[in-house]
Short mmCIF file of C-alpha atoms in Angstrom, two decimals:
data_model
loop_
_atom_site.label_atom_id
_atom_site.label_comp_id
_atom_site.label_asym_id
_atom_site.label_seq_id
_atom_site.Cartn_x
_atom_site.Cartn_y
_atom_site.Cartn_z
CA MET R 1078 -0.10 -0.41 0.12
CA SER R 1079 0.89 3.41 -0.76
CA TYR R 1080 -0.43 6.75 0.32
CA GLN R 1081 0.98 10.32 -0.27
CA LEU R 1082 -0.77 13.41 1.32
CA THR R 1083 -0.93 17.07 -0.06
CA ILE R 1084 -1.82 20.23 1.41
CA THR R 1085 -3.94 22.30 -1.10
CA ASN R 1086 -5.28 24.88 1.66
CA PRO R 1087 -3.25 26.82 2.59
CA SER R 1088 -2.39 27.31 -1.12
CA ALA R 1089 0.62 29.31 -1.57
CA ASP R 1090 4.14 28.08 -0.68
CA ALA R 1091 4.57 30.21 2.40
CA PRO R 1092 0.95 31.63 3.02
CA LEU R 1093 0.39 34.33 5.13
CA ILE R 1094 -2.28 33.74 7.37
CA ALA R 1095 -4.17 36.92 8.92
CA TYR R 1096 -3.75 37.43 12.23
CA ALA R 1097 -7.20 36.43 14.86
CA ALA R 1098 -8.04 34.48 11.74
CA HIS R 1099 -8.77 30.60 12.20
CA PHE R 1100 -7.46 29.14 8.77
CA ALA R 1101 -8.41 25.75 6.96
CA VAL R 1102 -6.03 23.12 6.62
CA ALA R 1103 -6.98 20.80 3.65
CA GLY R 1104 -5.83 18.84 1.00
CA ARG R 1105 -5.58 15.59 -1.27
CA ILE R 1106 -4.69 12.23 -0.34
CA ARG R 1107 -3.41 9.89 -3.22
CA HIS R 1108 -3.59 6.47 -2.27
CA THR R 1109 -3.18 2.65 -4.70
CA GLU R 1110 -5.47 0.93 -1.96
CA PRO R 1111 -8.73 2.59 -0.19
CA VAL R 1112 -7.89 4.52 3.16
CA PRO R 1113 -8.40 1.45 6.19
CA GLU R 1114 -11.83 2.84 8.08
CA ASP R 1115 -10.39 3.51 11.62
CA ALA R 1116 -7.10 5.47 10.27
CA VAL R 1117 -6.70 8.28 12.19
CA LEU R 1118 -5.82 11.73 10.58
CA THR R 1119 -4.38 14.21 12.67
CA VAL R 1120 -3.70 17.82 11.84
CA ALA R 1121 -1.56 20.34 13.62
CA LEU R 1122 0.39 23.17 14.60
CA PHE R 1123 3.81 23.84 16.03
CA ASP R 1124 5.28 27.09 17.02
CA ARG R 1125 9.18 27.91 16.18
CA ASP R 1126 10.27 26.07 19.03
CA GLY R 1127 8.37 22.80 18.28
CA ARG R 1128 5.76 23.01 20.60
CA ARG R 1129 2.14 21.78 19.67
CA LEU R 1130 -0.46 24.68 20.01
CA ARG R 1131 -3.24 23.15 18.16
CA TYR R 1132 -4.90 20.04 16.61
CA THR R 1133 -7.42 17.83 15.40
CA ARG R 1134 -7.93 14.42 15.36
CA GLN R 1135 -9.90 12.08 12.82
CA THR R 1136 -10.65 8.16 13.73
CA LYS R 1137 -13.45 7.25 11.20
CA LYS R 1138 -13.40 7.77 7.47
CA ASN R 1139 -16.12 9.51 6.20
CA ASP R 1140 -17.72 10.52 9.74
CA ARG R 1141 -21.24 11.60 8.92
CA THR R 1142 -21.96 12.61 12.93
CA LEU R 1143 -22.50 15.88 11.78
CA TYR R 1144 -24.99 18.75 13.85
CA THR R 1145 -26.93 19.82 10.59
CA ASP R 1146 -29.61 21.30 12.77
CA HIS R 1147 -27.17 24.26 13.71
CA PRO R 1148 -29.08 27.47 13.92
CA ASP R 1149 -26.23 29.21 11.77
CA LEU R 1150 -26.16 26.64 8.88
CA THR R 1151 -27.16 27.87 5.64
CA ARG R 1152 -27.62 25.08 3.24
CA TYR R 1153 -28.99 23.96 -0.05
CA ARG R 1154 -32.98 23.92 -0.25
CA ASP R 1155 -34.38 20.62 1.38
CA ALA R 1156 -35.91 20.07 -1.94
CA LEU R 1157 -32.19 19.98 -3.58
CA ASP R 1158 -30.96 17.75 -1.12
CA PRO R 1159 -33.95 16.27 1.07
CA THR R 1160 -31.97 13.49 3.34
CA LEU R 1161 -28.58 15.61 3.32
CA SER R 1162 -26.44 12.84 1.90
CA GLY R 1163 -24.89 15.56 -0.30
CA LEU R 1164 -23.60 17.38 2.67
CA LYS R 1165 -22.93 14.54 4.71
CA ASP R 1166 -20.79 12.91 1.95
CA PHE R 1167 -18.90 16.11 0.50
CA GLY R 1168 -17.56 16.52 4.39
CA PHE R 1169 -17.86 19.42 6.33
CA PRO R 1170 -15.51 19.61 9.58
CA GLU R 1171 -17.03 22.65 11.03
CA LEU R 1172 -20.01 20.78 12.52
CA LEU R 1173 -18.77 17.55 13.50
CA VAL R 1174 -19.75 16.25 16.70
CA LYS R 1175 -19.51 13.46 18.83
CA ASP R 1176 -22.73 12.39 19.38
CA LEU R 1177 -26.12 13.49 17.51
CA VAL R 1178 -28.61 13.59 20.92
CA GLU R 1179 -26.27 15.79 22.78
CA PRO R 1180 -24.64 17.46 19.78
CA MET R 1181 -24.10 21.05 21.71
CA ALA R 1182 -22.08 18.66 24.30
CA SER R 1183 -19.10 18.67 21.51
CA MET R 1184 -20.31 21.40 19.34
CA ARG R 1185 -17.21 23.23 20.61
CA ASP R 1186 -14.46 21.21 20.42
CA ALA R 1187 -12.17 22.52 17.99
CA THR R 1188 -10.31 18.62 18.38
CA ILE R 1189 -12.84 16.72 16.84
CA LYS R 1190 -13.21 19.25 13.67
CA CYS R 1191 -11.55 17.08 11.46
CA PHE R 1192 -12.97 14.76 8.05
CA TYR R 1193 -11.21 12.82 5.81
CA SER R 1194 -12.34 10.40 2.85
CA ASP R 1195 -10.58 8.51 0.72
CA ASP R 1196 -9.45 11.24 -1.88
CA VAL R 1197 -9.62 14.41 0.56
CA PHE R 1198 -8.74 15.88 4.40
CA LYS R 1199 -10.19 18.84 5.76
CA SER R 1200 -9.48 20.66 9.08
CA PHE R 1201 -9.10 23.91 10.22
CA ILE R 1202 -7.03 25.62 13.21
CA VAL R 1203 -8.63 28.19 15.34
CA SER R 1204 -7.19 31.30 15.92
CA ALA R 1205 -8.65 31.99 19.38
CA THR R 1206 -12.19 31.24 21.36
CA ASP R 1207 -13.68 34.72 21.25
CA THR R 1208 -13.40 38.10 21.34
CA ALA R 1209 -12.08 38.56 24.86
CA HIS R 1210 -9.45 35.98 24.01
CA GLY R 1211 -8.13 38.08 20.45
CA LEU R 1212 -10.88 37.60 17.90
CA ILE R 1213 -11.71 40.60 16.20
CA LEU R 1214 -15.60 39.75 15.85
CA ASP R 1215 -17.00 36.42 17.60
CA ASP R 1216 -17.44 33.15 15.37
CA GLY R 1217 -20.82 32.07 16.69
CA VAL R 1218 -19.33 28.53 18.31
CA GLY R 1219 -16.31 29.36 20.64
CA PHE R 1220 -13.95 26.94 20.34
CA THR R 1221 -12.41 25.55 22.82
CA ASP R 1222 -9.92 22.22 23.38
CA GLU R 1223 -10.80 19.17 24.32
CA LYS R 1224 -10.69 19.88 27.88
CA GLY R 1225 -13.00 23.25 27.40
CA MET R 1226 -10.04 25.81 27.77
CA PRO R 1227 -10.45 28.28 25.65
CA TYR R 1228 -7.73 29.27 23.39
CA HIS R 1229 -5.79 32.58 23.18
CA VAL R 1230 -5.00 34.46 19.83
CA LEU R 1231 -2.04 32.94 17.93
CA PRO R 1232 0.46 35.33 18.02
CA CYS R 1233 2.05 37.02 15.08
CA GLY R 1234 5.09 34.77 13.40
CA THR R 1235 6.01 31.62 12.11
CA TYR R 1236 4.73 28.19 12.39
CA THR R 1237 4.37 24.60 11.30
CA VAL R 1238 1.09 22.95 9.81
CA THR R 1239 1.79 18.88 10.20
CA VAL R 1240 -0.72 16.31 8.67
CA THR R 1241 -0.24 12.73 9.48
CA LEU R 1242 -2.38 9.83 8.62
CA ASP R 1243 -1.70 6.75 10.83
CA THR R 1244 -3.31 3.56 11.09
CA ALA R 1245 -5.27 2.55 14.44
CA ASP R 1246 -2.09 0.61 15.85
CA GLY R 1247 -0.06 3.80 15.16
CA GLU R 1248 2.34 2.92 11.50
CA ARG R 1249 2.39 6.01 9.85
CA LEU R 1250 1.04 5.99 5.88
CA ALA R 1251 1.68 9.27 5.08
CA GLU R 1252 2.55 12.77 6.09
CA ALA R 1253 2.87 16.55 4.87
CA GLU R 1254 3.58 19.74 6.25
CA LYS R 1255 3.58 23.39 5.25
CA SER R 1256 5.28 26.75 7.13
CA ILE R 1257 2.98 29.67 7.38
CA THR R 1258 3.20 32.83 9.07
CA ILE R 1259 0.79 34.56 11.00
CA GLY R 1260 0.97 38.42 10.57
CA HIS R 1261 -1.16 41.54 8.52
CA ARG R 1262 -0.88 42.09 5.15
CA LYS R 1263 -0.15 45.25 3.89
CA ASN R 1264 -2.26 45.92 1.12
CA GLN R 1265 -6.07 44.49 0.55
CA ALA R 1266 -8.58 44.24 -2.40
CA LEU R 1267 -12.31 44.84 -1.34
CA CYS R 1268 -14.14 44.10 -4.49
CA ARG R 1269 -16.74 41.38 -5.98
CA PHE R 1270 -15.60 38.39 -8.85
CA ASN R 1271 -18.41 38.93 -11.08
CA PRO R 1272 -19.05 38.52 -14.17
CA ARG R 1273 -16.25 36.83 -15.64
CA SER R 1274 -14.96 39.68 -17.84
CA HIS R 1275 -14.89 41.81 -14.59
CA LYS R 1276 -13.21 38.98 -12.24
CA ALA R 1277 -10.62 38.46 -15.05
CA ARG R 1278 -9.34 42.01 -14.73
CA MET R 1279 -9.79 41.87 -11.12
CA ILE R 1280 -7.01 39.53 -11.08
CA ARG R 1281 -4.84 41.37 -13.08
CA TRP R 1282 -5.43 44.34 -11.17
CA CYS R 1283 -4.76 42.65 -7.57
CA GLU R 1284 -1.54 42.08 -8.97
CA GLU R 1285 -0.87 45.27 -10.19
CA ILE R 1286 -1.04 46.65 -7.05
CA GLY R 1287 0.17 44.38 -5.09
CA CYS R 1288 -2.89 42.70 -3.31
CA ASP R 1289 -3.09 39.33 -2.64
CA ILE R 1290 -6.34 37.36 -3.42
CA MET R 1291 -7.64 35.29 -1.36
CA ASN R 1292 -8.47 31.95 -3.36
CA ASP R 1293 -8.13 29.78 -0.14
CA ASP R 1294 -11.62 28.69 1.52
CA LEU R 1295 -11.96 30.61 5.08
CA PRO R 1296 -13.83 28.06 7.98
CA GLY R 1297 -17.35 28.22 8.12
CA TYR R 1298 -17.26 28.65 4.49
CA LEU R 1299 -19.39 25.81 2.98
CA ASP R 1300 -18.49 25.12 -1.07
CA ALA R 1301 -21.25 24.08 -3.36
CA TYR R 1302 -21.26 20.73 -2.77
CA LEU R 1303 -23.91 19.76 -5.38
CA GLY R 1304 -21.87 21.90 -7.90
CA THR R 1305 -24.23 25.06 -8.27
CA TRP R 1306 -23.71 27.93 -6.32
CA TYR R 1307 -26.73 30.02 -5.28
CA TYR R 1308 -25.64 32.01 -2.51
CA HIS R 1309 -23.11 31.75 0.69
CA MET R 1310 -23.36 28.87 2.36
CA GLY R 1311 -21.92 26.99 5.48
CA LEU R 1312 -21.51 28.77 9.62
CA LEU R 1313 -21.63 32.30 7.92
CA PRO R 1314 -21.39 34.03 11.48
CA MET R 1315 -18.28 32.04 11.66
CA TYR R 1316 -16.79 32.32 7.93
CA ARG R 1317 -17.35 36.22 8.45
CA ALA R 1318 -15.09 36.33 11.78
CA SER R 1319 -12.20 35.20 9.83
CA ASP R 1320 -12.90 37.06 7.02
CA ILE R 1321 -12.78 40.76 8.83
CA ALA R 1322 -9.32 39.92 10.23
CA LEU R 1323 -8.16 40.92 6.94
CA TYR R 1324 -9.31 44.22 6.74
CA THR R 1325 -8.01 45.55 10.52
CA GLU R 1326 -4.66 46.93 9.71
CA ALA R 1327 -3.74 46.21 5.53
CA LYS R 1328 -4.50 49.13 3.64
CA ILE R 1329 -8.17 48.67 2.14
CA HIS R 1330 -8.23 49.28 -1.83
CA MET R 1331 -11.67 49.26 -3.09
CA PHE R 1332 -13.06 48.60 -6.18
CA VAL R 1333 -16.17 50.05 -6.77
CA TYR R 1334 -18.23 47.69 -9.30
CA LEU R 1335 -21.65 45.54 -8.52
CA THR R 1336 -21.66 46.05 -4.58
CA ASP R 1337 -24.31 44.12 -3.90
CA PRO R 1338 -26.33 45.23 -0.41
CA THR R 1339 -26.60 41.57 0.94
CA SER R 1340 -22.80 41.42 -0.18
CA THR R 1341 -20.19 40.51 2.59
CA SER R 1342 -17.99 43.20 0.82
CA TYR R 1343 -21.01 45.76 1.84
CA GLU R 1344 -22.72 44.28 5.40
CA THR R 1345 -19.65 43.07 6.89
CA GLU R 1346 -16.30 44.79 5.21
CA LEU R 1347 -16.96 47.76 4.36
CA ALA R 1348 -19.06 48.56 7.08
CA PHE R 1349 -16.56 47.34 9.83
CA LEU R 1350 -14.13 50.24 8.07
CA GLN R 1351 -16.92 52.36 8.76
CA THR R 1352 -17.15 51.73 12.07
CA ARG R 1353 -13.35 51.96 12.68
CA GLY R 1354 -13.30 55.18 10.97
CA ALA R 1355 -11.33 53.77 8.05
CA VAL R 1356 -13.41 54.95 4.98
CA GLY R 1357 -12.37 58.76 5.79
CA ASP R 1358 -8.24 57.70 6.70
CA PRO R 1359 -6.47 58.05 3.31
CA GLU R 1360 -3.96 55.81 4.75
CA ARG R 1361 -6.92 52.96 5.45
CA PHE R 1362 -8.81 53.33 2.24
CA ALA R 1363 -8.35 53.98 -1.60
CA ALA R 1364 -11.14 53.46 -4.19
CA TYR R 1365 -11.24 52.72 -7.48
CA HIS R 1366 -13.78 52.57 -10.87
CA TYR R 1367 -13.73 51.56 -14.42
CA ASP R 1368 -14.13 54.56 -16.80
CA ILE R 1369 -16.20 53.60 -18.71
CA GLY R 1370 -18.34 51.73 -16.02
CA GLU R 1371 -17.84 48.25 -17.52
CA ALA R 1372 -14.61 46.03 -18.25
CA VAL R 1373 -15.82 45.79 -21.13
CA LEU R 1374 -18.55 47.45 -23.76
CA ASP R 1375 -20.29 45.54 -26.75
CA GLU R 1376 -20.43 48.92 -28.35
CA GLY R 1377 -17.79 51.34 -29.16
CA THR R 1378 -14.35 51.16 -31.19
CA GLU R 1379 -11.41 48.65 -29.61
CA ASP R 1380 -10.07 51.92 -27.49
CA GLU R 1381 -13.62 52.64 -25.94
CA LYS R 1382 -14.73 49.01 -25.69
CA HIS R 1383 -12.10 48.26 -22.63
CA ALA R 1384 -12.13 50.16 -19.96
CA ARG R 1385 -9.47 51.59 -17.88
CA ILE R 1386 -8.91 51.58 -13.70
CA VAL R 1387 -8.95 54.20 -12.22
CA ALA R 1388 -8.91 56.28 -8.57
CA PHE R 1389 -11.40 58.29 -7.38
CA ASP R 1390 -10.61 62.10 -7.83
CA ASP R 1391 -11.39 65.05 -5.22
CA SER R 1392 -15.16 64.13 -6.46
CA LYS R 1393 -16.80 61.27 -4.60
CA LEU R 1394 -18.88 61.11 -7.86
CA ALA R 1395 -17.96 59.91 -11.57
CA LEU R 1396 -19.64 59.88 -14.28
CA CYS R 1397 -19.03 56.70 -16.97
CA ARG R 1398 -20.90 57.22 -19.91
CA VAL R 1399 -23.90 57.92 -21.10
CA ASP R 1400 -25.75 55.42 -23.84
CA ALA R 1401 -28.51 56.31 -26.15
CA VAL R 1402 -30.82 53.28 -25.48
CA ARG R 1403 -33.49 50.84 -26.92
CA ASP R 1404 -36.94 51.71 -25.96
CA ASN R 1405 -37.48 48.48 -23.87
CA VAL R 1406 -34.66 49.01 -21.44
CA THR R 1407 -35.57 50.12 -17.60
CA GLU R 1408 -34.01 51.96 -15.35
CA ASN R 1409 -31.29 51.29 -13.38
CA VAL R 1410 -30.90 48.23 -15.32
CA TYR R 1411 -28.27 47.27 -17.82
CA GLU R 1412 -27.73 44.17 -19.98
CA LEU R 1413 -24.07 43.34 -20.13
CA ASN R 1414 -24.42 41.94 -24.14
CA GLY R 1415 -25.32 45.96 -24.93
CA SER R 1416 -28.58 44.39 -26.46
CA GLY R 1417 -30.74 47.12 -24.75
CA THR R 1418 -27.52 50.18 -26.38
CA VAL R 1419 -28.05 52.07 -29.25
CA ARG R 1420 -24.59 53.82 -29.01
CA ALA R 1421 -21.93 54.32 -25.70
CA MET R 1422 -20.39 57.79 -25.17
CA THR R 1423 -17.02 56.99 -23.40
CA ALA R 1424 -16.26 60.71 -24.33
CA LEU R 1425 -18.14 62.63 -21.68
CA ASP R 1426 -17.30 66.02 -23.77
CA ARG R 1427 -18.80 64.94 -26.66
CA VAL R 1428 -22.26 63.69 -25.96
CA THR R 1429 -25.00 64.06 -28.42
CA ALA R 1430 -28.70 63.60 -28.64
CA CYS R 1431 -32.05 64.38 -30.87
CA VAL R 1432 -35.34 64.95 -29.64
CA GLY R 1433 -37.10 61.86 -28.16
CA GLU R 1434 -33.91 59.81 -27.70
CA ARG R 1435 -33.29 57.97 -24.75
CA LEU R 1436 -30.27 58.69 -22.53
CA ALA R 1437 -29.06 56.29 -20.10
CA VAL R 1438 -26.72 58.08 -17.55
CA MET R 1439 -24.20 55.84 -16.27
CA GLY R 1440 -21.87 56.72 -12.81
CA VAL R 1441 -20.52 55.61 -9.80
CA VAL R 1442 -20.32 56.84 -6.31
CA CYS R 1443 -17.10 56.82 -4.15
CA PRO R 1444 -18.10 55.52 -0.29
CA TRP R 1445 -17.38 58.43 2.25
CA GLN R 1446 -17.30 57.86 6.03
CA MET R 1447 -20.55 58.37 7.75
CA ASN R 1448 -21.53 58.38 11.22
CA PRO R 1449 -20.14 54.90 12.91
CA ALA R 1450 -22.76 54.81 15.15
CA ASP R 1451 -25.20 54.09 11.75
CA PHE R 1452 -23.24 51.21 11.46
CA VAL R 1453 -25.16 47.97 14.18
CA LEU R 1454 -23.43 44.72 14.65
CA ARG R 1455 -25.57 41.78 14.68
CA ARG R 1456 -24.41 38.45 15.94
CA GLU R 1457 -24.70 36.90 12.62
CA ASN R 1458 -21.64 39.41 12.08
CA VAL R 1459 -23.62 41.29 9.27
CA TYR R 1460 -24.12 44.88 10.25
CA ASP R 1461 -27.64 46.84 10.41
CA ILE R 1462 -26.81 50.18 8.15
CA HIS R 1463 -28.85 53.09 8.83
CA ASN R 1464 -27.36 55.40 6.14
CA ARG R 1465 -25.82 55.02 2.85
CA VAL R 1466 -25.66 57.15 -0.16
CA GLU R 1467 -29.44 56.67 -1.96
CA LYS R 1468 -30.56 58.88 -4.71
CA ILE R 1469 -28.65 61.11 -7.22
CA ARG R 1470 -29.78 65.24 -7.55
CA TYR R 1471 -30.27 66.48 -11.05
CA GLU R 1472 -30.05 70.10 -11.28
CA PHE R 1473 -30.83 71.00 -14.67
CA ASP R 1474 -29.62 74.52 -16.23
CA ASP R 1475 -33.15 75.56 -16.43
CA GLY R 1476 -34.03 75.64 -12.98
CA THR R 1477 -35.45 72.19 -13.32
CA THR R 1478 -34.46 69.42 -10.90
CA CYS R 1479 -35.60 65.55 -9.89
CA GLU R 1480 -33.70 62.92 -7.71
CA ARG R 1481 -33.31 58.77 -8.92
CA THR R 1482 -32.39 56.44 -6.67
CA LEU R 1483 -28.97 54.28 -7.11
CA MET R 1484 -29.00 50.50 -7.23
CA LEU R 1485 -27.63 49.69 -10.40
CA GLU R 1486 -28.95 45.57 -11.15
CA ARG R 1487 -26.24 43.97 -14.29
CA THR R 1488 -28.30 41.41 -16.50
CA ASP R 1489 -26.22 38.83 -18.32
CA CYS R 1490 -28.61 37.67 -21.30
CA GLY R 1491 -31.59 38.37 -19.28
CA GLN R 1492 -30.10 36.69 -15.94
CA PRO R 1493 -29.99 39.15 -13.42
CA ILE R 1494 -26.20 39.02 -11.83
CA GLY R 1495 -26.40 41.22 -8.81
CA ARG R 1496 -27.09 44.67 -7.62
CA SER R 1497 -25.15 47.66 -6.90
CA VAL R 1498 -25.31 49.67 -4.01
CA PHE R 1499 -23.03 52.34 -5.46
CA GLU R 1500 -24.10 52.69 -9.15
CA PHE R 1501 -26.67 53.85 -11.08
CA TYR R 1502 -28.55 54.06 -14.47
CA HIS R 1503 -30.82 56.98 -14.83
CA LEU R 1504 -33.28 57.28 -18.05
CA PHE R 1505 -33.87 60.63 -19.52
CA THR R 1506 -35.94 61.26 -22.42
CA VAL R 1507 -34.86 63.88 -24.76
CA PRO R 1508 -37.73 66.99 -24.70
CA ALA R 1509 -38.59 69.16 -27.60
CA SER R 1510 -37.33 72.21 -24.97
CA TRP R 1511 -33.63 70.71 -25.73
CA ARG R 1512 -33.86 71.22 -29.33
CA GLY R 1513 -30.69 72.70 -30.60
CA ARG R 1514 -29.40 73.67 -26.73
CA ASP R 1515 -26.06 72.61 -24.76
CA VAL R 1516 -28.06 71.13 -21.89
CA HIS R 1517 -26.07 71.37 -18.49
CA ALA R 1518 -26.55 69.33 -15.33
CA THR R 1519 -25.13 69.13 -12.20
CA LEU R 1520 -25.63 65.52 -10.08
CA TYR R 1521 -25.35 65.21 -6.46
CA ALA R 1522 -24.82 62.25 -4.08
CA VAL R 1523 -27.49 62.55 -1.88
CA ASP R 1524 -27.79 60.30 1.87
CA LEU R 1525 -30.21 57.98 2.98
CA HIS R 1526 -31.26 60.99 5.90
CA GLY R 1527 -31.37 63.47 2.75
CA ALA R 1528 -27.81 65.54 3.17
CA VAL R 1529 -26.11 66.46 0.14
CA ASN R 1530 -22.59 65.56 0.01
CA PRO R 1531 -21.00 68.84 -1.93
CA SER R 1532 -17.93 66.65 -2.40
CA ALA R 1533 -19.78 63.80 -4.40
CA MET R 1534 -20.76 65.90 -7.69
CA ALA R 1535 -20.12 65.76 -11.38
CA THR R 1536 -21.25 67.55 -13.94
CA LEU R 1537 -22.42 66.83 -17.51
CA ALA R 1538 -23.56 68.45 -20.52
CA VAL R 1539 -25.46 67.11 -23.58
CA ARG R 1540 -25.66 68.35 -27.38
CA VAL R 1541 -28.92 68.35 -28.47
CA LYS R 1542 -29.38 68.40 -32.57
CA ALA R 1543 -31.28 71.47 -34.02
#
């Protein structure tokens, strides 16, 4: 028999783990024969002096003793996995317990959170038990050692993760190890990775600005175990408690695109930064956007189709383009394939229109520092947000004004892929009274309380043909 272990998570050769974050340890098992049913899989963390600080152990292959009634668990709908066999076969060590009759008696025991099959192993290392012992946010569980004693936060420094596979009699079948560093990141991106054209550009951008892309799973996050992703799943308070550790010390580089109101980016990460006053500190926060509003446009010349990434300037409101659109286009909805666009005008000093034409004004607002008291943490590790940018006020040179809400929704071949708190796509039909004129408008961002932010302002001129 031959067995080989490979650690795939953490994925880098010398990974940096965020201070005060739990981290997953997972990998592959290569084998010439099936793994014994009672093999012992152990994951351990050692300090530089060789002292074991954490460990998890599993003595049963494909252990299905999962506490699936945990109140914090988000999973597929019952209709998709009615017996939960998909979840149990997949393996989710965060929910492993010793006895399903009394699951909470062992739910907090971190030393049993380990799973293996013939082909994979999964576990995680706890940083600290709770905020009293060093976590940034409580994880909703409060993991302890096997004696019920709390873990104090793992300090910054270098460590070794080991994974061993033994027979029940103690014969070593395979082992692997990886050096890690626990510390603070210097730069951290805050961005979404959908749709595909945007994801590809974000990967390149993160490399350009020196931000590592977080590809590794975080404890508490449950992958799409039936194959199709519909929404975030797992013990999400736990996942968010580790995720937020990435944002405590680093300079944050936020790319403002498709920031959905229910996303972790908005409800947890950005809201957390608001509570720390970081959004108003240029040493801690910078924001960027596409100059034309999308990574790629279907309309326009080659130079106009592909976006440049630009930092917000002194104004926190940026106009990106004006589209002439078809009659079937609705306010604040943009179809990525360009089917609703007649022409896209990205040169904002040369916007033209005809009477009766429908124009869509596309723009993006940079988050600004609001009152930290307007962001209230819930036990799920998302924030109740009591203020946000809400509307754009248009003041035209003829003295008329109007207000339109934000929340641009993007669709891909008619299928919604998300809404954006900070973007807008506002429709106007050119009236006969504008014929032959250069029409000027000043735009202001307005918050939920009705306050106008004077630093979030832009101007637009449209030449209407005679």
